[in-house]
Amino acid sequence: MTGPSGSGKSSLAARSGLPVLRLDDFYKEGGDPTLPLVAGSSDIDWDSPLSWDADTAVAAVAELCATGRTQVPVYDISTSSRTGAETLDIARTPLFIAEGIFAADIAARLQEMGLLADAICLRGRPSTTFRRRLARDLREGRKSVGFLLRRGWRLMRAERGIVARHVALGAHPCGRDEALGRLAAAAAGRHRSTAVPA
C-alpha cells in the first residue's frame, strides 16, 4: 500500500486487522553519503526513493512470505537513524500489508517474484493530506518545524504528480473505502494485482 505522505496508509493498514510491514523503517540513516538533496536546498530529500533501501525491503517481504517472520529495522524519523531491530511474525496469515511511500517502487519486483496480491495507492485531497501530515509530524516531533513546513508545502504542490507516479509503477489509485474492499478481496483470494508495468 502506497500513497503520498499523510494519505492515511498507516491508519488504514491498522484498521484492516492484517499484519503490517512498515516500509518506512527501511530508510537510510542520516549520515549515509548516498542520500539525495532537495534541488536548490541543503535539505535531505526524504521523499526520494534514493533515501530508502529497496533491496533490504524486498528481502524482508520475501522472507515474510517464505517463513512467516523476518527481522526489520526500528527507525527513528526524528533522528534519521536505525535504533535497533525487531522480529515481525505473521504466523500463518496468508496476507500482510507492506505499506510506505515507496511501496510502488518495489511492486514490479514483488510481482515478478510471485509475491504481490495487490498494489494500492491511497489518494485524497492535497489540502487534507497536507493538514493530516503536518499535524502528525508536529505531534511526533519528526523534524524541525521549518523543515516540516517546507516539505509539506512542496509535497502538497506535488501530490497529484506523486499519485500519478505510483499509478505508473502499477498501483491502483483509490480512496479509503475502495482500498478496504480490495484488501478484503485479496485476503479472501478473490483479487490479484493487474499487470505492473516494467
mmCIF file with all atom_site columns, C-alpha atoms in Angstrom:
data_model
loop_
_atom_site.group_PDB
_atom_site.id
_atom_site.type_symbol
_atom_site.label_atom_id
_atom_site.label_alt_id
_atom_site.label_comp_id
_atom_site.label_asym_id
_atom_site.label_entity_id
_atom_site.label_seq_id
_atom_site.pdbx_PDB_ins_code
_atom_site.Cartn_x
_atom_site.Cartn_y
_atom_site.Cartn_z
_atom_site.occupancy
_atom_site.B_iso_or_equiv
_atom_site.pdbx_formal_charge
_atom_site.auth_seq_id
_atom_site.auth_comp_id
_atom_site.auth_asym_id
_atom_site.auth_atom_id
_atom_site.pdbx_PDB_model_num
ATOM 1   C CA . MET A 1 1   ? 0.000   0.000   0.000   1.00 0.00 ? 1   MET A CA 1
ATOM 2   C CA . THR A 1 2   ? 1.429   3.301   -1.091  1.00 0.00 ? 2   THR A CA 1
ATOM 3   C CA . GLY A 1 3   ? 0.329   6.905   -1.386  1.00 0.00 ? 3   GLY A CA 1
ATOM 4   C CA . PRO A 1 4   ? 1.580   10.380  -0.525  1.00 0.00 ? 4   PRO A CA 1
ATOM 5   C CA . SER A 1 5   ? 2.915   11.002  2.964   1.00 0.00 ? 5   SER A CA 1
ATOM 6   C CA . GLY A 1 6   ? -0.098  11.722  5.180   1.00 0.00 ? 6   GLY A CA 1
ATOM 7   C CA . SER A 1 7   ? -2.625  9.980   2.932   1.00 0.00 ? 7   SER A CA 1
ATOM 8   C CA . GLY A 1 8   ? -3.715  7.619   5.718   1.00 0.00 ? 8   GLY A CA 1
ATOM 9   C CA . LYS A 1 9   ? -1.775  4.459   4.847   1.00 0.00 ? 9   LYS A CA 1
ATOM 10  C CA . SER A 1 10  ? -0.790  3.558   8.405   1.00 0.00 ? 10  SER A CA 1
ATOM 11  C CA . SER A 1 11  ? -4.243  4.119   9.897   1.00 0.00 ? 11  SER A CA 1
ATOM 12  C CA . LEU A 1 12  ? -5.920  2.167   7.094   1.00 0.00 ? 12  LEU A CA 1
ATOM 13  C CA . ALA A 1 13  ? -3.427  -0.682  7.449   1.00 0.00 ? 13  ALA A CA 1
ATOM 14  C CA . ALA A 1 14  ? -4.117  -0.811  11.202  1.00 0.00 ? 14  ALA A CA 1
ATOM 15  C CA . ARG A 1 15  ? -7.863  -0.749  10.575  1.00 0.00 ? 15  ARG A CA 1
ATOM 16  C CA . SER A 1 16  ? -7.610  -3.719  8.201   1.00 0.00 ? 16  SER A CA 1
ATOM 17  C CA . GLY A 1 17  ? -6.589  -6.071  11.012  1.00 0.00 ? 17  GLY A CA 1
ATOM 18  C CA . LEU A 1 18  ? -3.838  -7.589  8.831   1.00 0.00 ? 18  LEU A CA 1
ATOM 19  C CA . PRO A 1 19  ? -0.176  -7.765  9.894   1.00 0.00 ? 19  PRO A CA 1
ATOM 20  C CA . VAL A 1 20  ? 1.774   -4.722  8.706   1.00 0.00 ? 20  VAL A CA 1
ATOM 21  C CA . LEU A 1 21  ? 5.348   -4.369  7.462   1.00 0.00 ? 21  LEU A CA 1
ATOM 22  C CA . ARG A 1 22  ? 6.280   -0.674  7.833   1.00 0.00 ? 22  ARG A CA 1
ATOM 23  C CA . LEU A 1 23  ? 8.406   0.068   4.798   1.00 0.00 ? 23  LEU A CA 1
ATOM 24  C CA . ASP A 1 24  ? 9.402   3.475   6.224   1.00 0.00 ? 24  ASP A CA 1
ATOM 25  C CA . ASP A 1 25  ? 11.645  1.552   8.644   1.00 0.00 ? 25  ASP A CA 1
ATOM 26  C CA . PHE A 1 26  ? 13.919  0.848   5.679   1.00 0.00 ? 26  PHE A CA 1
ATOM 27  C CA . TYR A 1 27  ? 15.012  4.479   5.270   1.00 0.00 ? 27  TYR A CA 1
ATOM 28  C CA . LYS A 1 28  ? 18.762  5.054   5.044   1.00 0.00 ? 28  LYS A CA 1
ATOM 29  C CA . GLU A 1 29  ? 20.428  6.647   8.048   1.00 0.00 ? 29  GLU A CA 1
ATOM 30  C CA . GLY A 1 30  ? 21.080  10.384  8.138   1.00 0.00 ? 30  GLY A CA 1
ATOM 31  C CA . GLY A 1 31  ? 24.844  10.063  7.690   1.00 0.00 ? 31  GLY A CA 1
ATOM 32  C CA . ASP A 1 32  ? 24.601  7.964   4.531   1.00 0.00 ? 32  ASP A CA 1
ATOM 33  C CA . PRO A 1 33  ? 26.533  9.786   1.769   1.00 0.00 ? 33  PRO A CA 1
ATOM 34  C CA . THR A 1 34  ? 24.144  8.495   -0.905  1.00 0.00 ? 34  THR A CA 1
ATOM 35  C CA . LEU A 1 35  ? 21.168  10.446  0.495   1.00 0.00 ? 35  LEU A CA 1
ATOM 36  C CA . PRO A 1 36  ? 19.701  12.818  -2.114  1.00 0.00 ? 36  PRO A CA 1
ATOM 37  C CA . LEU A 1 37  ? 19.108  16.539  -1.513  1.00 0.00 ? 37  LEU A CA 1
ATOM 38  C CA . VAL A 1 38  ? 16.085  18.630  -2.447  1.00 0.00 ? 38  VAL A CA 1
ATOM 39  C CA . ALA A 1 39  ? 17.006  20.609  -5.571  1.00 0.00 ? 39  ALA A CA 1
ATOM 40  C CA . GLY A 1 40  ? 18.278  24.066  -4.632  1.00 0.00 ? 40  GLY A CA 1
ATOM 41  C CA . SER A 1 41  ? 18.343  23.235  -0.932  1.00 0.00 ? 41  SER A CA 1
ATOM 42  C CA . SER A 1 42  ? 20.502  21.669  1.754   1.00 0.00 ? 42  SER A CA 1
ATOM 43  C CA . ASP A 1 43  ? 17.512  19.596  2.976   1.00 0.00 ? 43  ASP A CA 1
ATOM 44  C CA . ILE A 1 44  ? 17.722  15.830  2.550   1.00 0.00 ? 44  ILE A CA 1
ATOM 45  C CA . ASP A 1 45  ? 15.001  14.665  0.190   1.00 0.00 ? 45  ASP A CA 1
ATOM 46  C CA . TRP A 1 46  ? 13.323  12.007  2.310   1.00 0.00 ? 46  TRP A CA 1
ATOM 47  C CA . ASP A 1 47  ? 10.600  11.757  -0.354  1.00 0.00 ? 47  ASP A CA 1
ATOM 48  C CA . SER A 1 48  ? 13.010  10.430  -2.974  1.00 0.00 ? 48  SER A CA 1
ATOM 49  C CA . PRO A 1 49  ? 13.244  6.645   -3.395  1.00 0.00 ? 49  PRO A CA 1
ATOM 50  C CA . LEU A 1 50  ? 17.021  7.144   -3.228  1.00 0.00 ? 50  LEU A CA 1
ATOM 51  C CA . SER A 1 51  ? 16.629  7.834   0.518   1.00 0.00 ? 51  SER A CA 1
ATOM 52  C CA . TRP A 1 52  ? 15.372  4.297   1.029   1.00 0.00 ? 52  TRP A CA 1
ATOM 53  C CA . ASP A 1 53  ? 16.875  0.779   0.985   1.00 0.00 ? 53  ASP A CA 1
ATOM 54  C CA . ALA A 1 54  ? 14.666  -1.004  -1.532  1.00 0.00 ? 54  ALA A CA 1
ATOM 55  C CA . ASP A 1 55  ? 16.781  -4.170  -1.719  1.00 0.00 ? 55  ASP A CA 1
ATOM 56  C CA . THR A 1 56  ? 16.549  -4.822  2.026   1.00 0.00 ? 56  THR A CA 1
ATOM 57  C CA . ALA A 1 57  ? 12.799  -4.130  1.974   1.00 0.00 ? 57  ALA A CA 1
ATOM 58  C CA . VAL A 1 58  ? 12.266  -6.630  -0.865  1.00 0.00 ? 58  VAL A CA 1
ATOM 59  C CA . ALA A 1 59  ? 14.330  -9.221  1.006   1.00 0.00 ? 59  ALA A CA 1
ATOM 60  C CA . ALA A 1 60  ? 12.175  -8.713  4.121   1.00 0.00 ? 60  ALA A CA 1
ATOM 61  C CA . VAL A 1 61  ? 8.963   -9.164  2.113   1.00 0.00 ? 61  VAL A CA 1
ATOM 62  C CA . ALA A 1 62  ? 10.354  -12.316 0.501   1.00 0.00 ? 62  ALA A CA 1
ATOM 63  C CA . GLU A 1 63  ? 11.394  -13.769 3.860   1.00 0.00 ? 63  GLU A CA 1
ATOM 64  C CA . LEU A 1 64  ? 7.987   -13.000 5.390   1.00 0.00 ? 64  LEU A CA 1
ATOM 65  C CA . CYS A 1 65  ? 6.279   -14.780 2.518   1.00 0.00 ? 65  CYS A CA 1
ATOM 66  C CA . ALA A 1 66  ? 8.621   -17.778 2.734   1.00 0.00 ? 66  ALA A CA 1
ATOM 67  C CA . THR A 1 67  ? 8.865   -18.240 6.512   1.00 0.00 ? 67  THR A CA 1
ATOM 68  C CA . GLY A 1 68  ? 6.226   -16.040 8.167   1.00 0.00 ? 68  GLY A CA 1
ATOM 69  C CA . ARG A 1 69  ? 8.810   -13.958 10.010  1.00 0.00 ? 69  ARG A CA 1
ATOM 70  C CA . THR A 1 70  ? 11.668  -11.545 9.397   1.00 0.00 ? 70  THR A CA 1
ATOM 71  C CA . GLN A 1 71  ? 13.936  -9.089  11.181  1.00 0.00 ? 71  GLN A CA 1
ATOM 72  C CA . VAL A 1 72  ? 13.101  -5.448  10.446  1.00 0.00 ? 72  VAL A CA 1
ATOM 73  C CA . PRO A 1 73  ? 14.927  -2.299  11.488  1.00 0.00 ? 73  PRO A CA 1
ATOM 74  C CA . VAL A 1 74  ? 13.394  0.085   14.022  1.00 0.00 ? 74  VAL A CA 1
ATOM 75  C CA . TYR A 1 75  ? 13.780  3.559   12.517  1.00 0.00 ? 75  TYR A CA 1
ATOM 76  C CA . ASP A 1 76  ? 13.561  6.851   14.393  1.00 0.00 ? 76  ASP A CA 1
ATOM 77  C CA . ILE A 1 77  ? 12.467  9.503   11.898  1.00 0.00 ? 77  ILE A CA 1
ATOM 78  C CA . SER A 1 78  ? 13.272  12.372  14.275  1.00 0.00 ? 78  SER A CA 1
ATOM 79  C CA . THR A 1 79  ? 16.965  11.369  14.407  1.00 0.00 ? 79  THR A CA 1
ATOM 80  C CA . SER A 1 80  ? 17.118  9.774   10.938  1.00 0.00 ? 80  SER A CA 1
ATOM 81  C CA . SER A 1 81  ? 18.654  6.632   12.390  1.00 0.00 ? 81  SER A CA 1
ATOM 82  C CA . ARG A 1 82  ? 18.062  2.955   12.965  1.00 0.00 ? 82  ARG A CA 1
ATOM 83  C CA . THR A 1 83  ? 17.770  2.403   16.688  1.00 0.00 ? 83  THR A CA 1
ATOM 84  C CA . GLY A 1 84  ? 17.529  -1.370  16.719  1.00 0.00 ? 84  GLY A CA 1
ATOM 85  C CA . ALA A 1 85  ? 15.719  -4.282  15.124  1.00 0.00 ? 85  ALA A CA 1
ATOM 86  C CA . GLU A 1 86  ? 12.651  -6.357  15.868  1.00 0.00 ? 86  GLU A CA 1
ATOM 87  C CA . THR A 1 87  ? 11.095  -9.555  14.608  1.00 0.00 ? 87  THR A CA 1
ATOM 88  C CA . LEU A 1 88  ? 7.867   -9.313  12.639  1.00 0.00 ? 88  LEU A CA 1
ATOM 89  C CA . ASP A 1 89  ? 5.999   -12.613 12.902  1.00 0.00 ? 89  ASP A CA 1
ATOM 90  C CA . ILE A 1 90  ? 2.860   -13.036 10.811  1.00 0.00 ? 90  ILE A CA 1
ATOM 91  C CA . ALA A 1 91  ? 2.407   -16.687 11.807  1.00 0.00 ? 91  ALA A CA 1
ATOM 92  C CA . ARG A 1 92  ? 0.133   -18.437 9.318   1.00 0.00 ? 92  ARG A CA 1
ATOM 93  C CA . THR A 1 93  ? -1.603  -15.338 7.978   1.00 0.00 ? 93  THR A CA 1
ATOM 94  C CA . PRO A 1 94  ? -1.719  -15.725 4.187   1.00 0.00 ? 94  PRO A CA 1
ATOM 95  C CA . LEU A 1 95  ? -1.662  -11.955 3.600   1.00 0.00 ? 95  LEU A CA 1
ATOM 96  C CA . PHE A 1 96  ? 0.063   -8.934  5.106   1.00 0.00 ? 96  PHE A CA 1
ATOM 97  C CA . ILE A 1 97  ? 0.322   -5.273  4.179   1.00 0.00 ? 97  ILE A CA 1
ATOM 98  C CA . ALA A 1 98  ? 3.639   -3.721  3.216   1.00 0.00 ? 98  ALA A CA 1
ATOM 99  C CA . GLU A 1 99  ? 2.952   -0.001  3.476   1.00 0.00 ? 99  GLU A CA 1
ATOM 100 C CA . GLY A 1 100 ? 5.004   3.102   2.829   1.00 0.00 ? 100 GLY A CA 1
ATOM 101 C CA . ILE A 1 101 ? 5.545   5.964   0.439   1.00 0.00 ? 101 ILE A CA 1
ATOM 102 C CA . PHE A 1 102 ? 7.915   3.848   -1.669  1.00 0.00 ? 102 PHE A CA 1
ATOM 103 C CA . ALA A 1 103 ? 5.827   0.658   -1.844  1.00 0.00 ? 103 ALA A CA 1
ATOM 104 C CA . ALA A 1 104 ? 5.053   1.185   -5.534  1.00 0.00 ? 104 ALA A CA 1
ATOM 105 C CA . ASP A 1 105 ? 8.780   1.273   -6.273  1.00 0.00 ? 105 ASP A CA 1
ATOM 106 C CA . ILE A 1 106 ? 9.066   -2.430  -5.436  1.00 0.00 ? 106 ILE A CA 1
ATOM 107 C CA . ALA A 1 107 ? 5.708   -3.597  -6.826  1.00 0.00 ? 107 ALA A CA 1
ATOM 108 C CA . ALA A 1 108 ? 7.104   -4.853  -10.146 1.00 0.00 ? 108 ALA A CA 1
ATOM 109 C CA . ARG A 1 109 ? 9.884   -6.805  -8.400  1.00 0.00 ? 109 ARG A CA 1
ATOM 110 C CA . LEU A 1 110 ? 7.406   -8.394  -5.991  1.00 0.00 ? 110 LEU A CA 1
ATOM 111 C CA . GLN A 1 111 ? 5.072   -9.315  -8.835  1.00 0.00 ? 111 GLN A CA 1
ATOM 112 C CA . GLU A 1 112 ? 7.938   -10.946 -10.735 1.00 0.00 ? 112 GLU A CA 1
ATOM 113 C CA . MET A 1 113 ? 8.674   -12.965 -7.589  1.00 0.00 ? 113 MET A CA 1
ATOM 114 C CA . GLY A 1 114 ? 5.014   -14.025 -7.345  1.00 0.00 ? 114 GLY A CA 1
ATOM 115 C CA . LEU A 1 115 ? 4.543   -12.205 -4.028  1.00 0.00 ? 115 LEU A CA 1
ATOM 116 C CA . LEU A 1 116 ? 2.159   -9.367  -4.933  1.00 0.00 ? 116 LEU A CA 1
ATOM 117 C CA . ALA A 1 117 ? -1.549  -9.756  -4.149  1.00 0.00 ? 117 ALA A CA 1
ATOM 118 C CA . ASP A 1 118 ? -2.438  -6.128  -4.964  1.00 0.00 ? 118 ASP A CA 1
ATOM 119 C CA . ALA A 1 119 ? -0.845  -2.693  -5.266  1.00 0.00 ? 119 ALA A CA 1
ATOM 120 C CA . ILE A 1 120 ? -2.955  0.121   -3.827  1.00 0.00 ? 120 ILE A CA 1
ATOM 121 C CA . CYS A 1 121 ? -2.283  3.865   -3.845  1.00 0.00 ? 121 CYS A CA 1
ATOM 122 C CA . LEU A 1 122 ? -4.352  5.889   -1.368  1.00 0.00 ? 122 LEU A CA 1
ATOM 123 C CA . ARG A 1 123 ? -5.319  9.274   -2.692  1.00 0.00 ? 123 ARG A CA 1
ATOM 124 C CA . GLY A 1 124 ? -7.351  12.200  -1.449  1.00 0.00 ? 124 GLY A CA 1
ATOM 125 C CA . ARG A 1 125 ? -7.391  15.991  -1.468  1.00 0.00 ? 125 ARG A CA 1
ATOM 126 C CA . PRO A 1 126 ? -3.903  17.525  -1.288  1.00 0.00 ? 126 PRO A CA 1
ATOM 127 C CA . SER A 1 127 ? -5.064  20.114  1.272   1.00 0.00 ? 127 SER A CA 1
ATOM 128 C CA . THR A 1 128 ? -6.419  17.359  3.545   1.00 0.00 ? 128 THR A CA 1
ATOM 129 C CA . THR A 1 129 ? -3.225  15.348  3.173   1.00 0.00 ? 129 THR A CA 1
ATOM 130 C CA . PHE A 1 130 ? -1.179  18.468  3.999   1.00 0.00 ? 130 PHE A CA 1
ATOM 131 C CA . ARG A 1 131 ? -3.090  19.102  7.239   1.00 0.00 ? 131 ARG A CA 1
ATOM 132 C CA . ARG A 1 132 ? -3.024  15.453  8.299   1.00 0.00 ? 132 ARG A CA 1
ATOM 133 C CA . ARG A 1 133 ? 0.700   15.088  7.558   1.00 0.00 ? 133 ARG A CA 1
ATOM 134 C CA . LEU A 1 134 ? 1.673   18.327  9.335   1.00 0.00 ? 134 LEU A CA 1
ATOM 135 C CA . ALA A 1 135 ? -0.388  17.518  12.437  1.00 0.00 ? 135 ALA A CA 1
ATOM 136 C CA . ARG A 1 136 ? 1.147   14.032  12.653  1.00 0.00 ? 136 ARG A CA 1
ATOM 137 C CA . ASP A 1 137 ? 4.712   15.196  12.065  1.00 0.00 ? 137 ASP A CA 1
ATOM 138 C CA . LEU A 1 138 ? 4.429   18.015  14.631  1.00 0.00 ? 138 LEU A CA 1
ATOM 139 C CA . ARG A 1 139 ? 2.829   15.697  17.183  1.00 0.00 ? 139 ARG A CA 1
ATOM 140 C CA . GLU A 1 140 ? 5.586   13.125  16.735  1.00 0.00 ? 140 GLU A CA 1
ATOM 141 C CA . GLY A 1 141 ? 8.389   15.702  16.566  1.00 0.00 ? 141 GLY A CA 1
ATOM 142 C CA . ARG A 1 142 ? 9.678   14.137  13.367  1.00 0.00 ? 142 ARG A CA 1
ATOM 143 C CA . LYS A 1 143 ? 11.783  17.086  12.180  1.00 0.00 ? 143 LYS A CA 1
ATOM 144 C CA . SER A 1 144 ? 12.124  20.828  12.825  1.00 0.00 ? 144 SER A CA 1
ATOM 145 C CA . VAL A 1 145 ? 9.027   22.967  12.251  1.00 0.00 ? 145 VAL A CA 1
ATOM 146 C CA . GLY A 1 146 ? 10.730  24.848  9.422   1.00 0.00 ? 146 GLY A CA 1
ATOM 147 C CA . PHE A 1 147 ? 11.682  21.636  7.647   1.00 0.00 ? 147 PHE A CA 1
ATOM 148 C CA . LEU A 1 148 ? 8.160   20.222  8.054   1.00 0.00 ? 148 LEU A CA 1
ATOM 149 C CA . LEU A 1 149 ? 6.536   23.357  6.642   1.00 0.00 ? 149 LEU A CA 1
ATOM 150 C CA . ARG A 1 150 ? 8.894   23.473  3.644   1.00 0.00 ? 150 ARG A CA 1
ATOM 151 C CA . ARG A 1 151 ? 8.394   19.775  2.992   1.00 0.00 ? 151 ARG A CA 1
ATOM 152 C CA . GLY A 1 152 ? 4.642   19.977  3.481   1.00 0.00 ? 152 GLY A CA 1
ATOM 153 C CA . TRP A 1 153 ? 4.217   22.845  1.039   1.00 0.00 ? 153 TRP A CA 1
ATOM 154 C CA . ARG A 1 154 ? 6.415   21.108  -1.539  1.00 0.00 ? 154 ARG A CA 1
ATOM 155 C CA . LEU A 1 155 ? 4.510   17.824  -1.188  1.00 0.00 ? 155 LEU A CA 1
ATOM 156 C CA . MET A 1 156 ? 1.097   19.485  -1.387  1.00 0.00 ? 156 MET A CA 1
ATOM 157 C CA . ARG A 1 157 ? 2.019   21.083  -4.706  1.00 0.00 ? 157 ARG A CA 1
ATOM 158 C CA . ALA A 1 158 ? 3.488   17.788  -5.974  1.00 0.00 ? 158 ALA A CA 1
ATOM 159 C CA . GLU A 1 159 ? 0.771   15.436  -4.683  1.00 0.00 ? 159 GLU A CA 1
ATOM 160 C CA . ARG A 1 160 ? -1.047  14.798  -7.952  1.00 0.00 ? 160 ARG A CA 1
ATOM 161 C CA . GLY A 1 161 ? 2.282   14.010  -9.611  1.00 0.00 ? 161 GLY A CA 1
ATOM 162 C CA . ILE A 1 162 ? 3.207   11.671  -6.754  1.00 0.00 ? 162 ILE A CA 1
ATOM 163 C CA . VAL A 1 163 ? -0.021  9.727   -7.215  1.00 0.00 ? 163 VAL A CA 1
ATOM 164 C CA . ALA A 1 164 ? 0.494   9.646   -10.999 1.00 0.00 ? 164 ALA A CA 1
ATOM 165 C CA . ARG A 1 165 ? 3.996   8.228   -10.477 1.00 0.00 ? 165 ARG A CA 1
ATOM 166 C CA . HIS A 1 166 ? 2.667   5.483   -8.188  1.00 0.00 ? 166 HIS A CA 1
ATOM 167 C CA . VAL A 1 167 ? -0.015  4.630   -10.737 1.00 0.00 ? 167 VAL A CA 1
ATOM 168 C CA . ALA A 1 168 ? 2.622   4.448   -13.492 1.00 0.00 ? 168 ALA A CA 1
ATOM 169 C CA . LEU A 1 169 ? 4.519   1.975   -11.289 1.00 0.00 ? 169 LEU A CA 1
ATOM 170 C CA . GLY A 1 170 ? 1.432   -0.254  -11.137 1.00 0.00 ? 170 GLY A CA 1
ATOM 171 C CA . ALA A 1 171 ? -0.561  0.877   -8.075  1.00 0.00 ? 171 ALA A CA 1
ATOM 172 C CA . HIS A 1 172 ? -4.332  1.269   -8.271  1.00 0.00 ? 172 HIS A CA 1
ATOM 173 C CA . PRO A 1 173 ? -5.426  4.752   -7.074  1.00 0.00 ? 173 PRO A CA 1
ATOM 174 C CA . CYS A 1 174 ? -8.399  4.802   -4.719  1.00 0.00 ? 174 CYS A CA 1
ATOM 175 C CA . GLY A 1 175 ? -9.895  6.205   -1.554  1.00 0.00 ? 175 GLY A CA 1
ATOM 176 C CA . ARG A 1 176 ? -10.129 4.539   1.846   1.00 0.00 ? 176 ARG A CA 1
ATOM 177 C CA . ASP A 1 177 ? -13.356 2.595   1.312   1.00 0.00 ? 177 ASP A CA 1
ATOM 178 C CA . GLU A 1 178 ? -12.315 1.089   -2.006  1.00 0.00 ? 178 GLU A CA 1
ATOM 179 C CA . ALA A 1 179 ? -8.903  0.231   -0.546  1.00 0.00 ? 179 ALA A CA 1
ATOM 180 C CA . LEU A 1 180 ? -10.548 -1.646  2.339   1.00 0.00 ? 180 LEU A CA 1
ATOM 181 C CA . GLY A 1 181 ? -12.664 -3.554  -0.174  1.00 0.00 ? 181 GLY A CA 1
ATOM 182 C CA . ARG A 1 182 ? -9.618  -4.512  -2.214  1.00 0.00 ? 182 ARG A CA 1
ATOM 183 C CA . LEU A 1 183 ? -7.806  -5.660  0.932   1.00 0.00 ? 183 LEU A CA 1
ATOM 184 C CA . ALA A 1 184 ? -10.781 -7.800  1.925   1.00 0.00 ? 184 ALA A CA 1
ATOM 185 C CA . ALA A 1 185 ? -10.936 -9.299  -1.569  1.00 0.00 ? 185 ALA A CA 1
ATOM 186 C CA . ALA A 1 186 ? -7.199  -10.056 -1.531  1.00 0.00 ? 186 ALA A CA 1
ATOM 187 C CA . ALA A 1 187 ? -7.496  -11.667 1.911   1.00 0.00 ? 187 ALA A CA 1
ATOM 188 C CA . ALA A 1 188 ? -10.277 -13.866 0.539   1.00 0.00 ? 188 ALA A CA 1
ATOM 189 C CA . GLY A 1 189 ? -8.178  -14.762 -2.511  1.00 0.00 ? 189 GLY A CA 1
ATOM 190 C CA . ARG A 1 190 ? -10.648 -13.102 -4.877  1.00 0.00 ? 190 ARG A CA 1
ATOM 191 C CA . HIS A 1 191 ? -8.323  -10.450 -6.324  1.00 0.00 ? 191 HIS A CA 1
ATOM 192 C CA . ARG A 1 192 ? -4.969  -10.491 -7.986  1.00 0.00 ? 192 ARG A CA 1
ATOM 193 C CA . SER A 1 193 ? -2.930  -7.471  -8.930  1.00 0.00 ? 193 SER A CA 1
ATOM 194 C CA . THR A 1 194 ? -3.188  -6.264  -12.510 1.00 0.00 ? 194 THR A CA 1
ATOM 195 C CA . ALA A 1 195 ? -0.008  -6.335  -14.533 1.00 0.00 ? 195 ALA A CA 1
ATOM 196 C CA . VAL A 1 196 ? 2.620   -3.960  -13.199 1.00 0.00 ? 196 VAL A CA 1
ATOM 197 C CA . PRO A 1 197 ? 4.442   -2.057  -15.929 1.00 0.00 ? 197 PRO A CA 1
ATOM 198 C CA . ALA A 1 198 ? 8.107   -2.868  -16.457 1.00 0.00 ? 198 ALA A CA 1
#
